[in-house]
Short mmCIF file of C-alpha atoms in Angstrom, two decimals:
data_model
loop_
_atom_site.label_atom_id
_atom_site.label_comp_id
_atom_site.label_asym_id
_atom_site.label_seq_id
_atom_site.Cartn_x
_atom_site.Cartn_y
_atom_site.Cartn_z
CA UNK A 1 168.45 81.08 96.19
CA UNK A 2 164.61 82.17 96.04
CA UNK A 3 163.44 78.22 95.08
CA UNK A 4 165.61 77.16 97.94
CA UNK A 5 163.79 79.78 100.43
CA UNK A 6 160.71 78.02 98.76
CA UNK A 7 161.82 74.50 99.37
CA UNK A 8 163.40 75.05 102.65
CA UNK A 9 162.08 77.98 104.81
CA UNK A 10 158.59 79.03 103.47
CA UNK A 11 157.09 76.04 104.39
CA UNK A 12 157.66 76.74 107.92
CA UNK A 13 157.08 80.59 108.05
CA UNK A 14 153.43 79.97 106.48
CA UNK A 15 151.86 77.46 108.76
CA UNK A 16 152.11 77.35 112.53
CA UNK A 17 151.36 73.50 112.45
CA UNK A 18 154.86 72.93 110.96
CA UNK A 19 156.46 75.27 113.14
CA UNK A 20 155.33 73.30 116.25
CA UNK A 21 156.04 70.18 114.24
CA UNK A 22 159.55 71.08 113.39
CA UNK A 23 160.08 72.50 117.26
CA UNK A 24 158.56 69.00 118.46
CA UNK A 25 161.13 67.30 116.21
CA UNK A 26 163.97 68.96 117.13
CA UNK A 27 163.40 68.63 120.86
CA UNK A 28 162.65 64.81 120.36
CA UNK A 29 165.59 64.64 118.34
CA UNK A 30 168.02 66.15 121.38
CA UNK A 31 166.58 63.48 124.02
CA UNK A 32 166.27 60.46 121.76
CA UNK A 33 169.33 60.56 119.70
CA UNK A 34 171.89 60.29 122.97
CA UNK A 35 169.39 57.73 124.53
CA UNK A 36 169.47 55.48 121.41
CA UNK A 37 172.84 55.35 121.48
CA UNK A 38 173.31 54.12 125.09
CA UNK A 39 170.82 51.44 124.14
CA UNK A 40 173.39 50.42 121.25
CA UNK A 41 176.21 50.57 122.85
CA UNK A 42 174.45 48.48 125.74
CA UNK A 43 173.61 46.08 122.80
CA UNK A 44 169.75 46.75 123.90
CA UNK A 45 168.89 47.72 120.34
CA UNK A 46 165.94 45.79 120.46
CA UNK A 47 165.16 46.65 123.88
CA UNK A 48 163.84 50.06 122.56
CA UNK A 49 161.61 48.44 120.40
CA UNK A 50 159.97 46.13 123.05
CA UNK A 51 159.51 49.32 125.21
CA UNK A 52 157.72 51.05 122.32
CA UNK A 53 155.22 48.23 122.26
CA UNK A 54 154.99 48.23 126.15
CA UNK A 55 153.84 51.70 126.39
CA UNK A 56 150.75 50.98 123.85
CA UNK A 57 148.14 48.91 126.54
CA UNK A 58 148.85 52.14 128.98
CA UNK A 59 148.22 54.94 126.24
CA UNK A 60 145.05 52.60 125.63
CA UNK A 61 143.96 52.71 129.15
CA UNK A 62 144.68 56.27 129.35
CA UNK A 63 142.53 56.74 126.07
CA UNK A 64 139.45 54.94 127.19
CA UNK A 65 139.45 57.17 130.53
CA UNK A 66 140.19 60.34 129.14
CA UNK A 67 139.71 60.23 125.06
CA UNK A 68 142.25 61.51 122.90
CA UNK A 69 144.19 63.65 125.96
CA UNK A 70 147.71 63.71 125.84
CA UNK A 71 148.46 63.66 129.64
CA UNK A 72 146.23 60.89 130.19
CA UNK A 73 147.69 58.52 127.63
CA UNK A 74 151.22 59.80 128.22
CA UNK A 75 151.03 58.74 132.19
CA UNK A 76 149.24 55.83 131.22
CA UNK A 77 152.01 54.96 128.79
CA UNK A 78 154.87 55.59 130.88
CA UNK A 79 153.17 53.54 133.86
CA UNK A 80 152.85 50.76 131.60
CA UNK A 81 156.26 50.78 130.09
CA UNK A 82 158.43 51.16 133.36
CA UNK A 83 156.20 48.58 134.75
CA UNK A 84 157.26 46.09 131.67
CA UNK A 85 160.88 46.98 131.91
CA UNK A 86 160.86 46.07 135.54
CA UNK A 87 158.91 43.39 135.80
CA UNK A 88 161.11 41.92 132.88
CA UNK A 89 164.44 42.98 134.53
CA UNK A 90 162.95 41.30 137.69
CA UNK A 91 162.06 37.90 136.07
CA UNK A 92 165.66 37.62 134.23
CA UNK A 93 167.19 38.32 137.52
CA UNK A 94 165.40 35.71 139.65
CA UNK A 95 164.16 32.82 137.26
CA UNK A 96 166.60 31.57 134.50
CA UNK A 97 164.89 33.47 131.53
CA UNK A 98 167.29 35.69 130.23
CA UNK A 99 166.78 39.37 129.77
CA UNK A 100 166.02 39.78 126.16
CA UNK A 101 163.42 36.61 126.41
CA UNK A 102 161.51 38.51 129.26
CA UNK A 103 161.40 41.44 127.40
CA UNK A 104 159.77 39.48 124.60
CA UNK A 105 157.11 37.70 126.48
CA UNK A 106 156.50 40.85 128.37
CA UNK A 107 155.95 43.18 125.56
CA UNK A 108 154.04 40.83 123.49
CA UNK A 109 151.77 40.62 126.42
CA UNK A 110 151.67 44.34 126.95
CA UNK A 111 150.85 45.04 122.86
CA UNK A 112 148.40 42.50 122.81
CA UNK A 113 146.46 44.08 125.64
CA UNK A 114 146.70 47.18 124.00
CA UNK A 115 145.36 46.16 120.73
CA UNK A 116 142.43 44.49 122.28
CA UNK A 117 141.33 47.66 124.59
CA UNK A 118 141.65 49.82 121.79
CA UNK A 119 139.70 47.93 119.23
CA UNK A 120 136.89 47.02 122.21
CA UNK A 121 136.73 50.57 123.45
CA UNK A 122 138.03 52.91 120.23
CA UNK A 123 137.10 53.29 116.71
CA UNK A 124 140.07 52.44 114.25
CA UNK A 125 140.97 55.53 112.96
CA UNK A 126 142.09 56.46 116.78
CA UNK A 127 144.03 53.28 116.79
CA UNK A 128 145.84 54.24 113.93
CA UNK A 129 146.68 57.50 115.87
CA UNK A 130 147.89 55.84 118.59
CA UNK A 131 150.34 53.56 116.44
CA UNK A 132 151.24 56.19 113.79
CA UNK A 133 150.85 59.57 115.52
CA UNK A 134 150.96 62.96 113.69
CA UNK A 135 153.47 65.43 114.30
CA UNK A 136 151.50 68.02 112.44
CA UNK A 137 148.94 68.07 115.33
CA UNK A 138 150.98 68.44 118.28
CA UNK A 139 150.01 71.29 120.44
CA UNK A 140 151.46 73.63 122.84
CA UNK A 141 150.95 71.55 125.79
CA UNK A 142 152.38 68.49 123.86
CA UNK A 143 155.47 70.70 122.90
CA UNK A 144 155.85 71.48 126.49
CA UNK A 145 155.79 68.15 127.44
CA UNK A 146 158.02 66.75 124.48
CA UNK A 147 160.58 69.82 125.23
CA UNK A 148 160.44 68.90 129.18
CA UNK A 149 161.68 65.15 128.77
CA UNK A 150 164.04 66.08 126.32
CA UNK A 151 165.53 68.69 128.86
CA UNK A 152 165.25 66.39 131.61
CA UNK A 153 167.08 63.52 129.62
CA UNK A 154 169.99 65.45 128.94
CA UNK A 155 170.44 66.64 132.41
CA UNK A 156 170.21 63.32 133.58
CA UNK A 157 172.42 61.93 131.41
CA UNK A 158 175.10 64.42 131.75
CA UNK A 159 174.97 63.63 135.71
CA UNK A 160 174.79 59.91 135.23
CA UNK A 161 177.32 59.88 132.06
CA UNK A 162 180.44 58.13 133.75
CA UNK A 163 178.82 55.36 135.68
CA UNK A 164 176.58 54.25 132.76
CA UNK A 165 178.94 54.36 129.89
CA UNK A 166 181.33 52.22 132.65
CA UNK A 167 178.25 50.05 132.84
CA UNK A 168 178.23 48.96 129.25
CA UNK A 169 181.88 49.18 128.82
CA UNK A 170 183.19 47.18 131.86
CA UNK A 171 180.45 46.25 134.30
CA UNK A 172 182.59 44.07 136.26
CA UNK A 173 184.79 46.62 137.42
CA UNK A 174 182.22 49.02 138.24
CA UNK A 175 180.98 46.23 140.31
CA UNK A 176 184.44 45.52 142.03
CA UNK A 177 184.74 49.44 143.22
CA UNK A 178 181.28 48.92 145.01
CA UNK A 179 179.18 50.96 142.79
CA UNK A 180 175.57 49.89 142.06
CA UNK A 181 175.77 49.70 138.13
CA UNK A 182 171.54 48.46 138.65
CA UNK A 183 170.46 51.59 140.09
CA UNK A 184 171.86 53.60 136.74
CA UNK A 185 170.69 51.02 134.34
CA UNK A 186 166.96 51.41 136.19
CA UNK A 187 167.46 55.07 135.95
CA UNK A 188 168.21 54.97 131.81
CA UNK A 189 165.40 52.58 131.53
CA UNK A 190 162.91 55.36 132.92
CA UNK A 191 164.86 57.99 130.71
CA UNK A 192 163.97 55.11 127.64
CA UNK A 193 160.30 54.82 128.54
CA UNK A 194 160.20 58.90 129.02
CA UNK A 195 161.26 59.57 125.42
CA UNK A 196 159.20 57.18 124.29
CA UNK A 197 156.44 58.77 125.76
CA UNK A 198 157.23 61.77 124.25
CA UNK A 199 157.42 60.44 121.11
CA UNK A 200 154.10 58.68 120.54
CA UNK A 201 152.18 61.77 120.22
CA UNK A 202 154.34 63.04 117.76
CA UNK A 203 155.44 59.74 115.60
CA UNK A 204 153.17 57.01 117.40
CA UNK A 205 154.23 54.30 119.67
CA UNK A 206 155.45 52.23 116.66
CA UNK A 207 157.62 55.19 115.08
CA UNK A 208 158.81 56.48 117.99
CA UNK A 209 162.01 54.09 118.36
CA UNK A 210 162.77 54.88 114.81
CA UNK A 211 164.08 58.33 115.86
CA UNK A 212 165.99 56.46 118.70
CA UNK A 213 167.55 54.21 116.79
CA UNK A 214 168.52 54.88 113.59
CA UNK A 215 170.20 57.76 114.05
CA UNK A 216 172.44 55.79 116.67
CA UNK A 217 173.24 52.90 114.54
CA UNK A 218 173.92 55.52 111.62
CA UNK A 219 176.41 57.80 114.06
CA UNK A 220 178.66 54.30 115.06
CA UNK A 221 179.74 54.38 111.46
CA UNK A 222 180.79 57.69 111.57
CA UNK A 223 182.61 58.50 114.90
CA UNK A 224 185.48 57.43 116.68
CA UNK A 225 184.82 58.42 120.07
CA UNK A 226 181.70 58.30 122.48
CA UNK A 227 181.37 61.98 122.57
CA UNK A 228 181.64 62.01 118.82
CA UNK A 229 178.89 59.61 117.97
CA UNK A 230 176.63 61.44 120.70
CA UNK A 231 176.91 64.71 118.65
CA UNK A 232 176.54 62.77 115.32
CA UNK A 233 173.47 60.87 116.45
CA UNK A 234 171.85 64.01 117.91
CA UNK A 235 172.95 65.87 114.45
CA UNK A 236 171.42 62.77 112.68
CA UNK A 237 168.32 62.98 114.41
CA UNK A 238 167.76 66.76 114.03
CA UNK A 239 168.36 66.53 110.41
CA UNK A 240 165.64 63.73 109.95
CA UNK A 241 163.10 65.81 111.96
CA UNK A 242 164.03 68.65 109.57
CA UNK A 243 164.54 66.87 106.27
CA UNK A 244 161.33 64.38 107.12
CA UNK A 245 158.65 67.37 107.76
CA UNK A 246 159.95 68.64 104.74
CA UNK A 247 159.38 65.76 102.56
CA UNK A 248 155.92 65.03 104.28
CA UNK A 249 154.97 68.79 103.27
CA UNK A 250 156.30 68.69 99.28
CA UNK A 251 155.41 65.06 98.80
CA UNK A 252 152.05 64.76 100.85
CA UNK A 253 153.09 62.36 102.86
CA UNK A 254 152.16 61.41 106.59
CA UNK A 255 154.91 62.98 108.66
CA UNK A 256 155.84 60.19 111.22
CA UNK A 257 156.95 57.42 108.55
CA UNK A 258 158.50 60.56 106.35
CA UNK A 259 160.84 61.43 109.26
CA UNK A 260 161.78 57.68 110.02
CA UNK A 261 162.37 57.23 106.43
CA UNK A 262 164.69 60.28 106.01
CA UNK A 263 166.56 58.94 109.26
CA UNK A 264 166.60 55.31 107.39
CA UNK A 265 168.15 56.87 104.07
CA UNK A 266 170.60 58.52 105.91
CA UNK A 267 171.51 55.37 107.52
CA UNK A 268 171.86 53.27 104.25
CA UNK A 269 173.78 56.10 102.77
CA UNK A 270 175.92 55.84 105.58
CA UNK A 271 176.30 52.25 105.18
CA UNK A 272 177.54 52.64 101.81
CA UNK A 273 180.12 55.77 102.57
CA UNK A 274 180.83 56.31 106.32
CA UNK A 275 184.40 56.28 107.05
CA UNK A 276 184.53 54.74 109.92
CA UNK A 277 182.58 51.58 109.27
CA UNK A 278 180.98 51.95 105.38
CA UNK A 279 181.43 49.50 102.55
CA UNK A 280 182.91 51.66 99.77
CA UNK A 281 185.81 52.86 102.06
CA UNK A 282 186.60 49.32 102.98
CA UNK A 283 186.59 48.70 99.05
CA UNK A 284 188.99 51.50 97.77
CA UNK A 285 192.31 49.75 98.81
CA UNK A 286 195.19 51.68 100.31
CA UNK A 287 198.54 49.95 100.55
CA UNK A 288 199.56 49.07 103.84
CA UNK A 289 201.92 51.32 106.09
CA UNK A 290 205.74 50.29 106.90
CA UNK A 291 205.01 49.80 110.34
CA UNK B 1 196.57 44.11 155.71
CA UNK B 2 195.81 40.61 155.89
CA UNK B 3 193.12 38.57 154.43
CA UNK B 4 191.28 35.79 156.25
CA UNK B 5 189.21 33.08 155.51
CA UNK B 6 187.28 31.42 158.59
CA UNK B 7 185.12 28.25 157.52
CA UNK B 8 184.57 29.56 154.40
CA UNK B 9 181.87 27.54 152.04
CA UNK B 10 180.59 28.97 148.95
CA UNK B 11 178.43 26.81 147.00
CA UNK B 12 176.57 27.04 143.36
CA UNK B 13 173.19 24.82 143.41
CA UNK B 14 173.75 23.67 146.62
CA UNK B 15 177.24 22.07 145.35
CA UNK B 16 180.01 23.45 147.54
CA UNK B 17 182.83 24.69 145.20
CA UNK B 18 184.52 25.96 148.02
CA UNK B 19 184.24 23.99 151.15
CA UNK B 20 184.92 24.83 154.63
CA UNK B 21 188.36 26.62 153.95
CA UNK B 22 190.35 28.45 156.67
CA UNK B 23 193.41 30.34 156.62
CA UNK B 24 195.32 33.61 156.24
CA UNK B 25 196.72 35.25 153.43
CA UNK B 26 200.42 36.64 154.26
CA UNK B 27 200.13 40.47 154.59
CA UNK B 28 201.99 42.39 152.31
CA UNK B 29 203.42 39.40 150.49
CA UNK B 30 202.18 37.25 147.27
CA UNK B 31 200.37 34.00 147.18
CA UNK B 32 199.43 32.03 144.34
CA UNK B 33 196.20 29.84 144.22
CA UNK B 34 196.62 26.85 142.14
CA UNK B 35 194.72 23.54 141.65
CA UNK B 36 192.75 21.57 139.13
CA UNK B 37 189.92 23.06 137.29
CA UNK B 38 186.80 23.38 139.05
CA UNK B 39 188.79 23.73 142.61
CA UNK B 40 187.33 26.93 143.44
CA UNK B 41 190.05 29.38 143.02
CA UNK B 42 187.99 32.19 141.35
CA UNK B 43 185.10 31.58 143.73
CA UNK B 44 187.33 32.36 146.35
CA UNK B 45 188.20 35.79 144.58
CA UNK B 46 184.77 36.51 143.80
CA UNK B 47 183.31 35.85 147.45
CA UNK B 48 186.56 38.63 148.50
CA UNK B 49 185.20 41.31 146.22
CA UNK B 50 181.59 40.65 147.54
CA UNK B 51 180.05 39.33 144.26
CA UNK B 52 179.46 35.78 145.88
CA UNK B 53 177.62 35.18 149.10
CA UNK B 54 179.22 32.57 151.46
CA UNK B 55 176.80 29.74 152.33
CA UNK B 56 178.76 29.70 155.74
CA UNK B 57 182.01 31.13 157.41
CA UNK B 58 183.22 34.44 156.00
CA UNK B 59 186.21 36.31 154.63
CA UNK B 60 187.74 38.84 157.29
CA UNK B 61 189.10 41.83 155.20
CA UNK B 62 190.97 43.42 158.08
CA UNK B 63 188.78 46.50 157.92
CA UNK B 64 189.55 47.16 154.52
CA UNK B 65 186.65 47.90 152.37
CA UNK B 66 185.54 46.79 149.09
CA UNK B 67 186.93 49.97 147.12
CA UNK B 68 190.33 49.08 148.25
CA UNK B 69 190.77 46.03 146.65
CA UNK B 70 191.56 45.98 142.88
CA UNK B 71 190.40 42.87 140.94
CA UNK B 72 190.86 41.68 137.89
CA UNK B 73 188.61 39.11 136.72
CA UNK B 74 189.46 35.96 134.89
CA UNK B 75 189.18 36.76 130.61
CA UNK B 76 187.59 40.61 131.75
CA UNK B 77 184.13 40.70 130.22
CA UNK B 78 185.00 44.34 128.75
CA UNK B 79 183.40 45.50 125.63
CA UNK B 80 186.43 46.21 123.47
CA UNK B 81 183.95 47.47 120.36
CA UNK B 82 183.47 50.67 122.01
CA UNK B 83 185.37 53.47 121.32
CA UNK B 84 186.94 54.28 124.67
CA UNK B 85 190.85 55.18 124.46
CA UNK B 86 193.55 53.62 126.40
CA UNK B 87 193.95 56.66 128.39
CA UNK B 88 190.10 56.76 129.76
CA UNK B 89 190.29 53.08 130.53
CA UNK B 90 193.39 53.51 132.92
CA UNK B 91 191.98 56.56 134.43
CA UNK B 92 189.14 54.69 135.82
CA UNK B 93 191.21 53.19 137.96
CA UNK B 94 190.96 56.45 140.02
CA UNK B 95 187.35 55.81 140.77
CA UNK B 96 188.21 55.58 144.56
CA UNK B 97 189.24 59.56 143.98
CA UNK B 98 186.82 60.42 141.52
CA UNK B 99 183.60 58.18 141.88
CA UNK B 100 180.58 58.53 139.95
CA UNK B 101 180.13 62.25 139.04
CA UNK B 102 183.51 63.90 140.77
CA UNK B 103 186.30 65.26 138.51
CA UNK B 104 189.66 63.47 137.96
CA UNK B 105 192.14 65.62 139.65
CA UNK B 106 195.42 66.50 137.85
CA UNK B 107 197.18 63.89 139.60
CA UNK B 108 195.03 60.99 138.82
CA UNK B 109 195.69 62.12 135.17
CA UNK B 110 199.42 61.84 135.90
CA UNK B 111 198.96 58.67 137.79
CA UNK B 112 196.97 57.24 134.54
CA UNK B 113 200.27 58.47 132.44
CA UNK B 114 202.63 57.13 134.80
CA UNK B 115 201.01 53.61 134.86
CA UNK B 116 201.07 53.40 131.05
CA UNK B 117 204.45 54.47 130.64
CA UNK B 118 205.52 51.64 133.36
CA UNK B 119 203.57 48.88 131.50
CA UNK B 120 205.31 50.18 128.37
CA UNK B 121 202.16 51.65 126.57
CA UNK B 122 202.98 55.36 127.19
CA UNK B 123 202.78 56.03 123.18
CA UNK B 124 199.37 54.34 123.37
CA UNK B 125 197.41 56.74 125.72
CA UNK B 126 195.18 58.30 122.57
CA UNK B 127 194.23 54.90 121.04
CA UNK B 128 191.07 53.31 120.92
CA UNK B 129 190.88 49.82 122.98
CA UNK B 130 189.58 48.13 119.71
CA UNK B 131 193.01 48.48 118.48
CA UNK B 132 194.87 46.48 120.78
CA UNK B 133 196.75 43.09 120.85
CA UNK B 134 195.21 40.73 123.75
CA UNK B 135 198.89 41.10 125.50
CA UNK B 136 198.57 44.99 125.04
CA UNK B 137 195.13 45.20 126.21
CA UNK B 138 196.05 42.96 129.32
CA UNK B 139 199.02 45.82 129.91
CA UNK B 140 196.14 48.59 129.94
CA UNK B 141 194.70 46.43 132.77
CA UNK B 142 197.65 46.19 134.55
CA UNK B 143 198.14 49.95 134.25
CA UNK B 144 194.65 50.76 135.83
CA UNK B 145 195.24 48.26 138.82
CA UNK B 146 198.44 50.72 139.49
CA UNK B 147 196.11 53.47 139.34
CA UNK B 148 193.60 51.93 141.69
CA UNK B 149 196.80 51.83 144.11
CA UNK B 150 194.86 49.14 146.15
CA UNK B 151 196.51 47.78 149.19
CA UNK B 152 195.18 44.43 148.10
CA UNK B 153 195.26 42.94 144.59
CA UNK B 154 193.37 40.24 143.23
CA UNK B 155 194.25 38.61 139.77
CA UNK B 156 192.62 35.77 138.29
CA UNK B 157 194.37 33.80 135.77
CA UNK B 158 196.23 37.09 134.49
CA UNK B 159 198.60 35.36 131.94
CA UNK B 160 196.07 33.16 130.05
CA UNK B 161 196.77 33.61 126.53
CA UNK B 162 199.50 35.98 127.14
CA UNK B 163 202.81 35.63 125.25
CA UNK B 164 205.95 34.95 127.46
CA UNK B 165 207.39 38.64 126.86
CA UNK B 166 204.10 40.20 128.12
CA UNK B 167 203.94 37.77 130.95
CA UNK B 168 207.35 38.54 132.02
CA UNK B 169 206.75 41.96 131.89
CA UNK B 170 203.79 41.91 134.36
CA UNK B 171 205.20 39.39 136.68
CA UNK B 172 207.74 42.23 137.18
CA UNK B 173 205.11 44.43 138.35
CA UNK B 174 203.91 41.83 140.88
CA UNK B 175 207.58 41.82 142.43
CA UNK B 176 207.29 45.87 142.56
CA UNK B 177 203.70 45.51 144.54
CA UNK B 178 205.34 42.92 146.54
CA UNK B 179 208.08 45.70 147.63
CA UNK B 180 205.30 48.16 148.27
CA UNK B 181 204.01 46.07 150.72
CA UNK B 182 200.82 45.25 148.72
CA UNK B 183 199.33 41.89 149.46
CA UNK B 184 198.67 40.23 146.27
CA UNK B 185 196.51 37.01 145.45
CA UNK B 186 196.57 35.42 142.01
CA UNK B 187 194.76 32.52 140.44
CA UNK B 188 197.69 30.68 138.45
CA UNK B 189 198.25 27.22 136.19
CA UNK B 190 201.91 27.64 135.54
CA UNK B 191 204.12 25.94 138.52
CA UNK B 192 207.24 27.30 136.99
CA UNK B 193 205.81 31.15 137.44
CA UNK B 194 204.74 30.25 140.87
CA UNK B 195 207.74 29.05 142.29
CA UNK B 196 209.93 31.68 140.63
CA UNK B 197 207.67 34.78 141.82
CA UNK B 198 205.10 33.91 144.45
CA UNK B 199 206.55 32.91 148.11
CA UNK B 200 203.05 31.51 149.19
CA UNK B 201 201.09 29.19 147.85
CA UNK B 202 197.37 28.17 148.39
CA UNK B 203 196.45 24.65 146.94
CA UNK B 204 193.11 24.05 146.69
CA UNK B 205 190.72 21.57 145.52
CA UNK B 206 187.31 22.60 147.01
CA UNK B 207 189.25 22.16 150.41
CA UNK B 208 192.59 23.40 151.28
CA UNK B 209 195.25 20.75 150.42
CA UNK B 210 197.89 22.54 151.60
CA UNK B 211 198.81 26.53 152.30
CA UNK B 212 202.54 27.89 153.31
CA UNK B 213 205.51 28.06 151.76
CA UNK B 214 205.70 27.58 148.16
CA UNK B 215 208.03 25.05 148.21
CA UNK B 216 206.33 22.97 150.92
CA UNK B 217 203.12 23.20 148.99
CA UNK B 218 204.07 22.30 145.61
CA UNK B 219 205.03 18.80 145.81
CA UNK B 220 204.43 15.67 144.02
CA UNK B 221 202.05 13.94 146.41
CA UNK B 222 200.27 17.05 147.56
CA UNK B 223 199.40 17.86 143.72
CA UNK B 224 198.10 14.00 143.39
CA UNK B 225 195.54 14.74 146.16
CA UNK B 226 194.37 17.86 144.59
CA UNK B 227 193.41 16.31 141.36
CA UNK B 228 191.91 13.23 143.27
CA UNK B 229 189.71 15.12 145.05
CA UNK B 230 187.86 17.43 142.59
CA UNK B 231 186.94 14.33 140.43
CA UNK B 232 184.33 13.41 143.08
CA UNK B 233 180.85 14.85 142.35
CA UNK B 234 177.81 13.35 142.92
CA UNK B 235 174.21 14.82 141.92
CA UNK B 236 172.89 12.83 145.07
CA UNK B 237 175.23 14.36 147.25
CA UNK B 238 174.12 13.95 150.80
CA UNK B 239 173.80 17.14 153.08
CA UNK B 240 177.06 18.37 154.73
CA UNK B 241 177.50 17.88 158.57
CA UNK B 242 180.45 19.39 159.28
CA UNK B 243 178.94 22.39 160.84
CA UNK B 244 176.47 20.52 162.74
CA UNK B 245 179.31 18.12 164.52
CA UNK B 246 181.04 21.69 164.76
CA UNK B 247 178.28 23.23 166.93
CA UNK B 248 177.61 20.03 168.91
CA UNK B 249 181.21 19.83 169.72
CA UNK B 250 180.64 23.55 171.12
CA UNK B 251 177.68 22.94 173.27
CA UNK B 252 178.76 22.36 176.96
#
């Protein structure tokens, strides 16, 4: 019992930075889990990745003007992410370039601009900070931002849940009843970018998308309903935050990758054992029913 | 309610798929749209729901808004891998009442249950749509149309790849909708179905070949004219002057 306490609880009792890191991760998980699940259901799993790269140049510009300031970098990242999402969406609507291709084109542009800016104006240590973040250095302002974004995300998703889900499931029907699927798609993209911005301080721009996608992809292997998948994704994201932080503390690992690797391990385990899509349950031969 | 097409032209990349089509669909009755592939049958339905914009002319829906049209697209692009239940799918038919944010009323749930029972899937309400066969899923989509309770029902090749038993059951629903004075417009390929269930037919090959009582439209001569028409397609086609000529005639 005592050992369990030392293993799981003591790090958070003893150190303030661990407590803040934990609160940050839990708040992130609440927002990122559902957002990731909607990305998966809309077959946009890789768009999240593209957008996370797109956030970088904005964060770099913020960094050049204000140094390592979260509001400046966050605002810059948000503007850059939204711009790439909008321009890519418009290009695919008005030219013959498909949406995934135009996303790829614009995020590559944005990524190279970002890396260029940071290497020209910042030291490499700063670049690493932007790319990989550090959850153990989040201050109260950052926590407030992450918590606000998580709350806004959950409230907005609750409001637009039905049209957003229907737009993934049967877009032609939504159009035929005269509802504007595009508007909900746009609101959703704003939420994606907001959550990436929330994630980059704690996990870095490249890692933020991991907490979004891995729990969501894993959830599909466990749950058989949309509501069930949402709760599973959140639960998996929460436990990845907690488990990753503890691993990073006990084994002296960088926190961002530890959290994402923890989520990744849950995914690999689920691939093997999950009842709804795992490999092993499929191998167990069950005799077929009479009808 | 009456649906009228007046001088309707809709084109893809400037080539007309529907060319100067005028006429009126019989109100409260069932009309089949038949014609060869590429004749513009689906294009007319898509223009009716506002998904395509006419180049010229217009669709007059007799004061009915888009929310009062139930439209079943050809090979509906529904993502059936999502774990959505049969009942929830049917319940989206009540969109006109609940919209994006409103709650489903008790009578909406009841209507969805009744519609499922009517298509013979009463026991399937809680199943995920991924567990259904193609025919069962088409029954679900017809149940949703019943919940939509629309005065105008558009069906685009609803029985393609559907077995005879299911087709028979669903055609009975079409007959019931006519009895309820709904206007049904269906794109079909099976002339036997058309003759048995659809009193009116529009034979189309980009232009109207014939439009009227089914027996008068589906003649050998008309069908031959229709298939000959669609074969004309030139990359370098000249600009159509029909509207210019009409405008000149209208001038004093």
